[in-house]
């Protein structure tokens, strides 16, 4: 059972060091979040799984890592200067600002952005008697288009015309490097270019923990295909992405596919399908797959003056702009989904309830924790020796926890989702040993709660076996 309320996850994340409110000692900064030691591990593992699956284990995808600051012309070419906007209205009474289309959507259940022109928004709010959610009055300004890109100045002496933007998607860093990749890697269609990186949007309504923030991370692939191959590439990516989420533990019942209506499509897309997750507040977008056609490459040809065509290797006369299928993942949304999905409350045989994060073992922030039963010498020395040798011999994240009763420590490890715990006790060092316990440890499985006594010398093999299953 995944978490039924967001509060359960927010509180566990803070308590156990997954995610902290941003700038907390200064009273915070609204809707910013910092990943703590365990959250950073989890997020890095999500990114590693993504990169291994979609870049390293595929011969048709290469990676790159492009700059966040780009020539401002990029955003003219991409359409973000003109189209990446929301219709905003202000309440004249309390001065709060809202997305007019969202207010109408909540009241009427219609996609107002798609059916209304900007100058109709205020009239519609008045006609439908939509009051300010903050103060309850109805005194709206006319709607204004608000660009979602963050603008800043470049250089020591900022002048007019030095405006640059924080990128609102990682995709454009891929399109502007299309020619570089063609010339250096000489790939043949179909091929993809992938990158993971930060994106920034001045969202009007951030919220729901890390679901919608103004600074977030994306994992995107631009997959270039012959125009005749778009449909099959689209279907293949839809399947591959579904498999990635479900293969890492998201229950299929909590996912659904939703295709965008024509009115809802972004300015660059001719078809978009979202994979939605059933979040505690309802179904919402987890991932988007878009058919971008040759929109971006042709715009960049026009604005940069550079030819970006692909030459058919079998027919040098045949030059064309490939079409693009774009699987776009939100990294923070994926992490939030894995957290929600892992959250489990289980009743034990003795009637106690344990909270356990049932992460897929590839994602668990800590892989194995060594638990010495006592801080006394020579037991603690033996536990440290086991810890050091496992750190050297494996590439796993092996932790060491010595604080509190063993029961409390098991509960703590369950709450952070550690798949295996290894207890070093007096038997291990040959004291108080039952027949045959010397030089053995107890290994405990997070999910089955099964405990097994095994020789220290077999520990590495046993752990490796667990990761192979
Ligand atoms: N390049 C295409 C693109 O950016 P998008 O649907 O706007 O498409 C892709 O964004 C994904 O990025 C979304 O499915 C979501 O997971 C994530 N995302 C978008 N805006 C976000 C935000 N404000 N906070 C967190 N994640 C966001």
Short mmCIF file of C-alpha atoms and ligand atoms in Angstrom, two decimals:
data_model
loop_
_atom_site.label_atom_id
_atom_site.label_comp_id
_atom_site.label_asym_id
_atom_site.label_seq_id
_atom_site.Cartn_x
_atom_site.Cartn_y
_atom_site.Cartn_z
CA UNK A 1 0.00 0.00 0.00
CA UNK A 2 1.50 3.36 -0.91
CA UNK A 3 1.25 6.35 1.41
CA UNK A 4 -2.32 7.57 1.61
CA UNK A 5 -1.43 11.13 2.56
CA UNK A 6 1.36 13.43 1.52
CA UNK A 7 1.88 14.43 5.18
CA UNK A 8 3.06 10.90 6.01
CA UNK A 9 5.82 11.21 3.42
CA UNK A 10 6.75 14.83 4.20
CA UNK A 11 7.13 13.96 7.85
CA UNK A 12 9.12 10.75 7.24
CA UNK A 13 11.36 12.60 4.78
CA UNK A 14 12.20 15.27 7.33
CA UNK A 15 12.55 12.85 10.27
CA UNK A 16 14.88 10.48 8.48
CA UNK A 17 16.91 12.89 6.34
CA UNK A 18 15.44 12.41 2.86
CA UNK A 19 14.14 15.94 2.18
CA UNK A 20 14.36 19.13 4.26
CA UNK A 21 12.56 22.44 3.75
CA UNK A 22 14.93 24.81 1.87
CA UNK A 23 16.87 27.50 3.83
CA UNK A 24 15.23 26.24 7.00
CA UNK A 25 17.39 28.09 9.58
CA UNK A 26 16.28 31.38 7.97
CA UNK A 27 12.61 30.47 8.19
CA UNK A 28 12.65 28.78 4.79
CA UNK A 29 11.94 29.89 1.25
CA UNK A 30 8.48 28.88 0.05
CA UNK A 31 8.36 25.73 -2.08
CA UNK A 32 12.08 25.02 -2.02
CA UNK A 33 13.34 21.67 -0.80
CA UNK A 34 16.80 20.28 -0.09
CA UNK A 35 17.61 16.59 -0.44
CA UNK A 36 19.31 15.31 2.73
CA UNK A 37 21.87 12.49 2.91
CA UNK A 38 19.32 9.73 2.18
CA UNK A 39 17.36 11.75 -0.38
CA UNK A 40 20.55 12.55 -2.29
CA UNK A 41 21.40 8.81 -2.39
CA UNK A 42 17.89 7.94 -3.54
CA UNK A 43 17.87 10.63 -6.21
CA UNK A 44 21.32 9.65 -7.47
CA UNK A 45 20.20 6.04 -7.70
CA UNK A 46 17.09 7.04 -9.69
CA UNK A 47 19.33 8.97 -12.08
CA UNK A 48 21.79 6.08 -12.29
CA UNK A 49 19.03 3.58 -13.10
CA UNK A 50 17.66 5.95 -15.73
CA UNK A 51 21.07 6.53 -17.33
CA UNK A 52 21.93 2.79 -17.27
CA UNK A 53 18.58 1.83 -18.84
CA UNK A 54 18.17 4.53 -21.46
CA UNK A 55 21.75 5.51 -22.31
CA UNK A 56 24.42 2.98 -21.38
CA UNK A 57 22.55 -0.20 -22.21
CA UNK A 58 21.28 1.11 -25.57
CA UNK A 59 23.46 1.44 -28.64
CA UNK A 60 21.09 4.05 -30.15
CA UNK A 61 21.28 6.69 -27.38
CA UNK A 62 24.21 8.91 -26.32
CA UNK A 63 24.36 11.32 -23.42
CA UNK A 64 25.40 14.92 -22.95
CA UNK A 65 25.50 17.57 -20.27
CA UNK A 66 24.82 21.06 -21.61
CA UNK A 67 24.97 24.50 -19.98
CA UNK A 68 21.96 25.98 -18.18
CA UNK A 69 22.65 29.46 -19.64
CA UNK A 70 22.11 29.60 -23.39
CA UNK A 71 22.13 32.27 -26.04
CA UNK A 72 18.78 34.13 -25.61
CA UNK A 73 18.02 33.50 -29.29
CA UNK A 74 17.52 29.84 -28.37
CA UNK A 75 14.35 30.81 -26.49
CA UNK A 76 13.07 32.92 -29.36
CA UNK A 77 13.61 30.00 -31.72
CA UNK A 78 12.07 27.45 -29.37
CA UNK A 79 8.92 29.56 -28.91
CA UNK A 80 9.40 29.93 -25.16
CA UNK A 81 9.53 33.74 -25.32
CA UNK A 82 6.10 33.96 -26.91
CA UNK A 83 4.26 30.79 -25.91
CA UNK A 84 5.54 29.73 -22.50
CA UNK A 85 3.01 31.83 -20.60
CA UNK A 86 0.09 31.58 -18.16
CA UNK A 87 -2.92 33.96 -17.98
CA UNK A 88 -2.70 35.70 -14.60
CA UNK A 89 -5.31 37.71 -12.73
CA UNK A 90 -4.84 39.77 -9.56
CA UNK A 91 -7.39 40.20 -6.80
CA UNK A 92 -7.62 43.98 -6.40
CA UNK A 93 -8.85 43.56 -2.85
CA UNK A 94 -6.12 41.38 -1.27
CA UNK A 95 -3.51 41.68 -4.07
CA UNK A 96 -3.07 37.90 -4.40
CA UNK A 97 -2.27 36.61 -7.88
CA UNK A 98 -3.83 33.55 -9.51
CA UNK A 99 -3.90 31.65 -12.81
CA UNK A 100 -7.25 32.67 -14.29
CA UNK A 101 -7.53 29.48 -16.33
CA UNK A 102 -6.98 27.32 -13.21
CA UNK A 103 -9.69 29.17 -11.24
CA UNK A 104 -12.15 28.52 -14.08
CA UNK A 105 -10.99 24.94 -14.44
CA UNK A 106 -11.66 24.31 -10.74
CA UNK A 107 -15.13 25.89 -10.94
CA UNK A 108 -16.31 24.54 -14.29
CA UNK A 109 -14.15 21.50 -14.96
CA UNK A 110 -13.15 22.88 -18.36
CA UNK A 111 -9.74 23.52 -19.85
CA UNK A 112 -10.19 27.31 -19.85
CA UNK A 113 -6.73 28.07 -21.28
CA UNK A 114 -7.72 26.10 -24.36
CA UNK A 115 -11.15 27.62 -24.97
CA UNK A 116 -10.81 31.26 -23.87
CA UNK A 117 -8.88 34.20 -25.25
CA UNK A 118 -6.88 36.31 -22.78
CA UNK A 119 -9.36 39.22 -22.84
CA UNK A 120 -12.27 36.86 -22.02
CA UNK A 121 -10.84 35.51 -18.75
CA UNK A 122 -11.98 38.33 -16.42
CA UNK A 123 -15.48 38.43 -17.95
CA UNK A 124 -15.81 34.69 -17.49
CA UNK A 125 -14.62 34.85 -13.86
CA UNK A 126 -17.27 37.52 -13.19
CA UNK A 127 -20.01 35.68 -15.10
CA UNK A 128 -19.31 32.43 -13.27
CA UNK A 129 -19.10 34.25 -9.92
CA UNK A 130 -15.60 32.99 -9.17
CA UNK A 131 -14.44 34.64 -5.94
CA UNK A 132 -10.88 35.11 -4.72
CA UNK A 133 -9.83 31.89 -2.91
CA UNK A 134 -7.81 34.04 -0.50
CA UNK A 135 -10.20 36.82 0.66
CA UNK A 136 -13.54 35.70 -0.81
CA UNK A 137 -14.17 38.99 -2.69
CA UNK A 138 -14.74 39.28 -6.44
CA UNK A 139 -12.69 42.18 -7.85
CA UNK A 140 -10.45 40.83 -10.62
CA UNK A 141 -8.03 42.67 -12.88
CA UNK A 142 -7.94 41.90 -16.61
CA UNK A 143 -5.79 38.83 -17.29
CA UNK A 144 -2.14 39.35 -18.34
CA UNK A 145 0.17 36.84 -19.97
CA UNK A 146 3.00 35.93 -17.62
CA UNK A 147 6.17 34.30 -18.96
CA UNK A 148 7.32 31.38 -16.83
CA UNK A 149 11.03 31.77 -17.60
CA UNK A 150 13.34 33.20 -14.95
CA UNK A 151 15.28 36.14 -16.32
CA UNK A 152 18.65 37.37 -15.06
CA UNK A 153 21.54 39.58 -16.25
CA UNK A 154 24.86 38.36 -17.55
CA UNK A 155 28.17 40.09 -16.87
CA UNK A 156 29.61 42.38 -14.24
CA UNK A 157 28.03 45.54 -15.64
CA UNK A 158 24.51 44.67 -16.54
CA UNK A 159 23.09 46.59 -19.49
CA UNK A 160 19.86 46.50 -21.38
CA UNK A 161 20.04 43.60 -23.75
CA UNK A 162 22.14 41.43 -21.42
CA UNK A 163 19.08 39.46 -20.34
CA UNK A 164 19.57 35.76 -20.17
CA UNK A 165 17.21 33.06 -18.99
CA UNK A 166 17.48 30.03 -16.78
CA UNK A 167 16.47 27.17 -19.06
CA UNK A 168 12.86 26.01 -18.57
CA UNK A 169 13.60 22.58 -20.11
CA UNK A 170 16.80 20.61 -20.75
CA UNK A 171 15.60 19.71 -24.27
CA UNK A 172 16.95 22.82 -26.00
CA UNK A 173 20.50 22.02 -24.84
CA UNK A 174 20.12 18.83 -26.86
CA UNK A 175 18.75 20.48 -30.01
CA UNK A 176 21.53 23.08 -30.15
CA UNK A 177 24.10 20.26 -29.92
CA UNK A 178 22.44 18.09 -32.57
CA UNK A 179 25.02 19.10 -35.20
CA UNK A 180 27.95 18.58 -32.81
CA UNK A 181 26.76 15.07 -32.02
CA UNK A 182 26.15 14.30 -35.73
CA UNK A 183 29.66 15.44 -36.64
CA UNK A 184 31.54 13.78 -33.78
CA UNK A 185 29.63 10.53 -33.21
CA UNK A 186 28.30 9.95 -36.75
CA UNK A 187 25.12 8.22 -35.52
CA UNK A 188 22.55 6.77 -37.93
CA UNK A 189 18.83 7.28 -37.54
CA UNK A 190 17.07 6.44 -35.39
CA UNK A 191 19.17 7.73 -32.47
CA UNK A 192 18.63 9.62 -29.27
CA UNK A 193 20.49 12.21 -27.21
CA UNK A 194 19.82 12.18 -23.48
CA UNK A 195 20.61 14.46 -20.61
CA UNK A 196 19.82 14.96 -16.95
CA UNK A 197 19.84 18.45 -15.52
CA UNK A 198 18.16 21.31 -13.73
CA UNK A 199 15.32 23.32 -15.22
CA UNK A 200 13.63 26.43 -13.83
CA UNK A 201 10.08 27.75 -14.17
CA UNK A 202 8.51 30.62 -12.30
CA UNK A 203 5.44 28.49 -11.56
CA UNK A 204 2.40 30.41 -10.32
CA UNK A 205 1.06 27.54 -8.27
CA UNK A 206 3.94 25.45 -6.96
CA UNK A 207 3.07 22.95 -4.28
CA UNK A 208 2.37 19.39 -3.18
CA UNK A 209 5.86 18.99 -1.72
CA UNK A 210 8.39 18.35 -4.52
CA UNK A 211 5.70 17.72 -7.15
CA UNK A 212 5.68 21.26 -8.59
CA UNK A 213 8.62 23.49 -7.74
CA UNK A 214 10.35 26.40 -9.46
CA UNK A 215 13.70 24.62 -9.61
CA UNK A 216 13.61 20.97 -10.56
CA UNK A 217 15.50 18.31 -12.42
CA UNK A 218 14.55 16.69 -15.71
CA UNK A 219 15.77 13.52 -17.43
CA UNK A 220 15.06 13.98 -21.13
CA UNK A 221 15.70 12.18 -24.39
CA UNK A 222 15.27 13.67 -27.85
CA UNK A 223 14.90 10.66 -30.15
CA UNK A 224 15.53 11.52 -33.81
CA UNK A 225 13.77 9.39 -36.40
CA UNK A 226 12.92 9.26 -40.07
CA UNK A 227 9.46 10.97 -40.34
CA UNK A 228 7.95 7.65 -41.51
CA UNK A 229 9.03 5.96 -38.26
CA UNK A 230 7.47 8.39 -35.77
CA UNK A 231 4.44 6.28 -34.82
CA UNK A 232 6.38 3.10 -34.08
CA UNK A 233 9.06 5.04 -32.15
CA UNK A 234 6.33 6.74 -30.10
CA UNK A 235 4.74 3.37 -29.19
CA UNK A 236 8.10 1.79 -28.35
CA UNK A 237 9.03 4.66 -26.02
CA UNK A 238 5.65 4.55 -24.32
CA UNK A 239 6.17 0.85 -23.57
CA UNK A 240 9.82 1.27 -22.50
CA UNK A 241 8.98 4.08 -20.08
CA UNK A 242 6.01 2.20 -18.58
CA UNK A 243 8.32 -0.78 -18.05
CA UNK A 244 10.96 1.40 -16.37
CA UNK A 245 8.55 2.74 -13.75
CA UNK A 246 6.83 -0.59 -13.10
CA UNK A 247 10.15 -2.50 -13.17
CA UNK A 248 11.36 -0.28 -10.33
CA UNK A 249 8.33 -1.03 -8.22
CA UNK A 250 5.45 1.28 -9.21
CA UNK A 251 2.22 -0.73 -9.16
CA UNK A 252 0.53 -0.66 -12.60
CA UNK A 253 -2.77 0.04 -10.85
CA UNK A 254 -1.39 3.40 -9.75
CA UNK A 255 -0.43 4.47 -13.28
CA UNK A 256 -2.52 5.46 -16.27
CA UNK A 257 -2.00 6.88 -19.74
CA UNK A 258 -3.72 10.14 -20.71
CA UNK A 259 -3.53 11.66 -24.16
CA UNK A 260 -3.67 15.47 -24.46
CA UNK A 261 -6.60 17.01 -26.29
CA UNK A 262 -5.71 19.13 -29.35
CA UNK A 263 -6.31 22.35 -27.35
CA UNK A 264 -4.04 21.24 -24.53
CA UNK A 265 -0.98 20.47 -26.70
CA UNK A 266 2.20 22.52 -26.16
CA UNK A 267 3.18 24.84 -28.99
CA UNK A 268 5.74 22.32 -30.32
CA UNK A 269 3.75 19.09 -30.08
CA UNK A 270 1.41 17.30 -32.48
CA UNK A 271 0.72 14.46 -30.03
CA UNK A 272 1.41 14.16 -26.30
CA UNK A 273 0.71 11.32 -23.93
CA UNK A 274 1.22 11.68 -20.17
CA UNK A 275 1.82 8.85 -17.78
CA UNK A 276 -0.11 9.90 -14.68
CA UNK A 277 0.30 8.60 -11.15
CA UNK A 278 -2.46 8.39 -8.59
CA UNK A 279 -0.96 10.85 -6.08
CA UNK A 280 -2.63 11.31 -2.66
CA UNK A 281 -4.45 14.37 -4.13
CA UNK A 282 -5.52 12.57 -7.32
CA UNK A 283 -4.22 11.67 -10.78
CA UNK A 284 -1.46 13.98 -12.01
CA UNK A 285 1.34 14.04 -14.57
CA UNK A 286 4.41 12.00 -13.76
CA UNK A 287 5.96 11.87 -17.25
CA UNK A 288 5.30 13.26 -20.73
CA UNK A 289 5.91 11.76 -24.18
CA UNK A 290 5.64 14.23 -27.06
CA UNK A 291 5.87 14.11 -30.81
CA UNK A 292 7.78 17.31 -31.60
CA UNK A 293 8.06 16.72 -35.37
CA UNK A 294 10.84 18.87 -36.87
CA UNK A 295 9.62 21.97 -35.01
CA UNK A 296 12.79 22.54 -32.99
CA UNK A 297 15.41 21.69 -35.61
CA UNK A 298 13.68 23.79 -38.27
CA UNK A 299 13.33 26.74 -35.87
CA UNK A 300 17.02 26.50 -34.91
CA UNK A 301 17.99 26.32 -38.61
CA UNK A 302 15.99 29.48 -39.21
CA UNK A 303 17.28 31.45 -36.21
CA UNK A 304 20.94 30.30 -36.26
CA UNK A 305 21.42 30.19 -40.02
CA UNK A 306 23.14 26.79 -39.64
CA UNK A 307 22.03 23.81 -41.68
CA UNK A 308 20.95 21.04 -39.33
CA UNK A 309 19.88 18.43 -41.89
CA UNK A 310 20.75 14.77 -41.69
CA UNK A 311 22.20 13.08 -44.76
CA UNK A 312 20.93 9.59 -45.53
CA UNK A 313 24.11 7.43 -45.46
CA UNK A 314 22.71 5.29 -48.31
CA UNK A 315 21.77 8.25 -50.47
CA UNK A 316 23.91 11.40 -50.06
CA UNK A 317 21.36 13.33 -52.14
CA UNK A 318 18.69 12.72 -49.50
CA UNK A 319 18.98 15.41 -46.83
CA UNK A 320 16.20 16.08 -44.34
CA UNK A 321 15.37 17.23 -40.83
CA UNK A 322 14.63 14.20 -38.65
CA UNK A 323 11.46 14.19 -36.57
CA UNK A 324 11.62 13.97 -32.81
CA UNK A 325 9.92 11.79 -30.21
CA UNK A 326 10.60 13.16 -26.75
CA UNK A 327 10.32 11.10 -23.54
CA UNK A 328 10.54 13.70 -20.75
CA UNK A 329 10.88 12.58 -17.14
CA UNK A 330 10.70 14.79 -14.06
CA UNK A 331 13.41 13.45 -11.77
CA UNK A 332 11.95 14.94 -8.58
CA UNK A 333 8.49 13.64 -9.48
CA UNK A 334 9.95 10.18 -10.06
CA UNK A 335 11.67 10.33 -6.65
CA UNK A 336 8.42 11.49 -4.98
CA UNK A 337 6.53 8.64 -6.66
CA UNK A 338 9.08 6.04 -5.52
CA UNK A 339 8.82 7.43 -1.97
CA UNK A 340 5.00 7.31 -1.98
CA UNK A 341 4.95 3.85 -3.48
CA UNK A 342 7.52 2.43 -1.04
CA UNK A 343 5.69 3.65 2.07
CA UNK A 344 4.12 0.69 3.89
CA UNK A 345 2.56 0.23 7.29
CA UNK A 346 2.56 -3.43 8.33
CA UNK A 347 0.99 -5.13 11.31
CA UNK A 348 3.40 -7.56 12.91
CA UNK A 349 2.51 -10.85 14.62
CA UNK A 350 2.79 -9.23 18.07
CA UNK A 351 0.27 -6.55 17.06
CA UNK A 352 2.89 -3.78 16.61
CA UNK A 353 2.76 -1.72 13.43
CA UNK A 354 6.01 -1.10 11.59
CA UNK A 355 6.59 1.54 8.92
CA UNK A 356 8.80 0.19 6.20
CA UNK A 357 9.96 1.80 2.96
CA UNK A 358 9.81 -1.07 0.49
CA UNK A 359 12.07 0.49 -2.14
CA UNK A 360 13.26 -1.68 -4.97
CA UNK A 361 16.72 -2.73 -3.77
CA UNK A 362 18.35 -0.82 -6.65
CA UNK A 363 16.94 2.41 -5.23
CA UNK A 364 17.24 1.94 -1.46
CA UNK A 365 19.55 4.73 -0.21
CA UNK A 366 21.42 2.37 2.12
CA UNK A 367 22.08 -1.15 0.86
CA UNK A 368 23.28 -2.89 4.02
CA UNK A 369 23.69 -1.72 7.62
CA UNK A 370 26.02 -3.30 10.14
CA UNK A 371 24.54 -3.35 13.64
CA UNK A 372 26.90 -4.21 16.52
CA UNK A 373 24.86 -5.49 19.45
CA UNK A 374 27.12 -3.64 21.91
CA UNK A 375 29.64 -0.80 21.89
CA UNK A 376 32.04 -2.89 23.98
CA UNK A 377 35.45 -4.08 22.80
CA UNK A 378 36.23 -6.45 21.14
CA UNK A 379 32.70 -6.73 19.67
CA UNK A 380 32.69 -3.21 18.26
CA UNK A 381 36.16 -3.78 16.77
CA UNK A 382 34.94 -6.91 14.99
CA UNK A 383 31.88 -5.04 13.63
CA UNK A 384 34.10 -2.23 12.32
CA UNK A 385 36.39 -4.77 10.68
CA UNK A 386 33.39 -6.35 8.88
CA UNK A 387 32.17 -2.88 7.84
CA UNK A 388 35.56 -1.84 6.44
CA UNK A 389 36.06 -5.04 4.48
CA UNK A 390 32.55 -4.86 2.94
CA UNK A 391 33.16 -1.22 1.98
CA UNK A 392 36.36 -2.29 0.22
CA UNK A 393 34.99 -5.42 -1.43
CA UNK A 394 31.61 -4.19 -2.66
CA UNK A 395 30.40 -1.07 -4.45
CA UNK A 396 27.37 -0.93 -2.17
CA UNK A 397 26.43 1.76 0.31
CA UNK A 398 27.18 0.02 3.64
CA UNK A 399 26.18 1.89 6.76
CA UNK A 400 27.06 1.38 10.44
CA UNK A 401 24.53 2.01 13.21
CA UNK A 402 25.43 1.68 16.85
CA UNK A 403 22.93 3.96 18.60
CA UNK A 404 19.92 2.69 20.57
CA UNK A 405 18.44 -0.72 21.28
CA UNK A 406 18.58 -3.30 18.52
CA UNK A 407 14.77 -3.13 18.16
CA UNK A 408 14.91 0.65 17.64
CA UNK A 409 17.71 0.28 15.14
CA UNK A 410 15.75 -2.28 13.11
CA UNK A 411 12.79 0.10 13.09
CA UNK A 412 15.02 2.95 11.90
CA UNK A 413 16.47 0.79 9.11
CA UNK A 414 12.95 -0.30 8.06
CA UNK A 415 11.88 3.33 7.89
CA UNK A 416 14.71 4.20 5.54
CA UNK A 417 14.20 1.01 3.53
CA UNK A 418 17.54 -0.76 4.07
CA UNK A 419 17.15 -4.18 2.38
CA UNK A 420 19.61 -6.08 4.61
CA UNK A 421 20.85 -5.66 8.19
CA UNK A 422 23.81 -7.57 9.58
CA UNK A 423 23.93 -7.99 13.36
CA UNK A 424 27.26 -8.64 15.03
CA UNK A 425 26.75 -10.14 18.49
CA UNK A 426 28.72 -11.81 21.24
CA UNK A 427 28.45 -15.12 19.41
CA UNK A 428 30.36 -13.59 16.52
CA UNK A 429 33.40 -12.98 18.72
CA UNK A 430 33.15 -16.39 20.35
CA UNK A 431 31.74 -15.15 23.68
CA UNK A 432 28.48 -16.44 25.01
CA UNK A 433 28.45 -18.53 21.85
CA UNK A 434 26.01 -21.26 21.20
CA UNK A 435 27.60 -24.26 19.52
CA UNK A 436 28.90 -23.13 16.13
CA UNK A 437 28.04 -19.39 16.45
CA UNK A 438 31.65 -18.18 16.57
CA UNK A 439 32.59 -16.07 13.56
CA UNK A 440 28.99 -15.94 12.35
CA UNK A 441 26.55 -13.02 12.03
CA UNK A 442 22.78 -12.65 11.69
CA UNK A 443 21.49 -11.31 8.41
CA UNK A 444 17.96 -9.89 8.38
CA UNK A 445 15.77 -9.36 5.32
CA UNK A 446 13.71 -6.11 5.38
CA UNK A 447 10.67 -7.57 3.59
CA UNK A 448 10.38 -11.15 4.88
CA UNK A 449 11.87 -10.33 8.31
CA UNK A 450 13.66 -13.68 7.99
CA UNK A 451 16.86 -13.87 10.05
CA UNK A 452 19.64 -16.23 9.08
CA UNK A 453 22.88 -17.08 10.85
CA UNK A 454 25.77 -17.23 8.40
CA UNK A 455 29.59 -17.37 8.61
CA UNK A 456 31.31 -13.96 8.32
CA UNK A 457 33.33 -15.42 5.44
CA UNK A 458 30.11 -16.00 3.46
CA UNK A 459 28.71 -12.51 4.00
CA UNK A 460 29.92 -10.99 0.77
CA UNK A 461 28.58 -13.90 -1.27
CA UNK A 462 25.23 -13.79 0.53
CA UNK A 463 24.86 -10.05 -0.10
CA UNK A 464 25.81 -10.45 -3.79
CA UNK A 465 23.20 -13.23 -4.10
CA UNK A 466 20.53 -10.92 -2.69
CA UNK A 467 21.32 -8.24 -5.29
CA UNK A 468 21.15 -10.83 -8.09
CA UNK A 469 17.60 -11.96 -7.22
N1 LIG B 1 10.80 19.15 -22.76
C1 LIG B 1 9.44 18.90 -22.54
C2 LIG B 1 8.97 19.33 -21.22
O1 LIG B 1 9.67 20.01 -20.49
P1 LIG B 1 6.93 19.19 -19.57
O2 LIG B 1 5.71 18.31 -19.62
O3 LIG B 1 6.75 20.65 -19.40
O4 LIG B 1 7.73 18.87 -20.92
C3 LIG B 1 8.35 17.32 -18.44
O5 LIG B 1 7.90 18.65 -18.44
C4 LIG B 1 8.35 16.72 -17.06
O6 LIG B 1 9.09 17.58 -16.17
C5 LIG B 1 6.95 16.63 -16.42
O7 LIG B 1 6.30 15.42 -16.80
C6 LIG B 1 7.29 16.65 -14.94
O8 LIG B 1 7.64 15.34 -14.51
C7 LIG B 1 8.52 17.53 -14.88
N2 LIG B 1 8.14 18.91 -14.46
C8 LIG B 1 7.65 19.89 -15.22
N3 LIG B 1 7.44 21.01 -14.50
C9 LIG B 1 7.81 20.73 -13.23
C10 LIG B 1 7.85 21.46 -12.00
N4 LIG B 1 7.48 22.73 -11.95
N5 LIG B 1 8.29 20.83 -10.88
C11 LIG B 1 8.70 19.54 -10.93
N6 LIG B 1 8.70 18.80 -12.05
C12 LIG B 1 8.26 19.37 -13.20
#
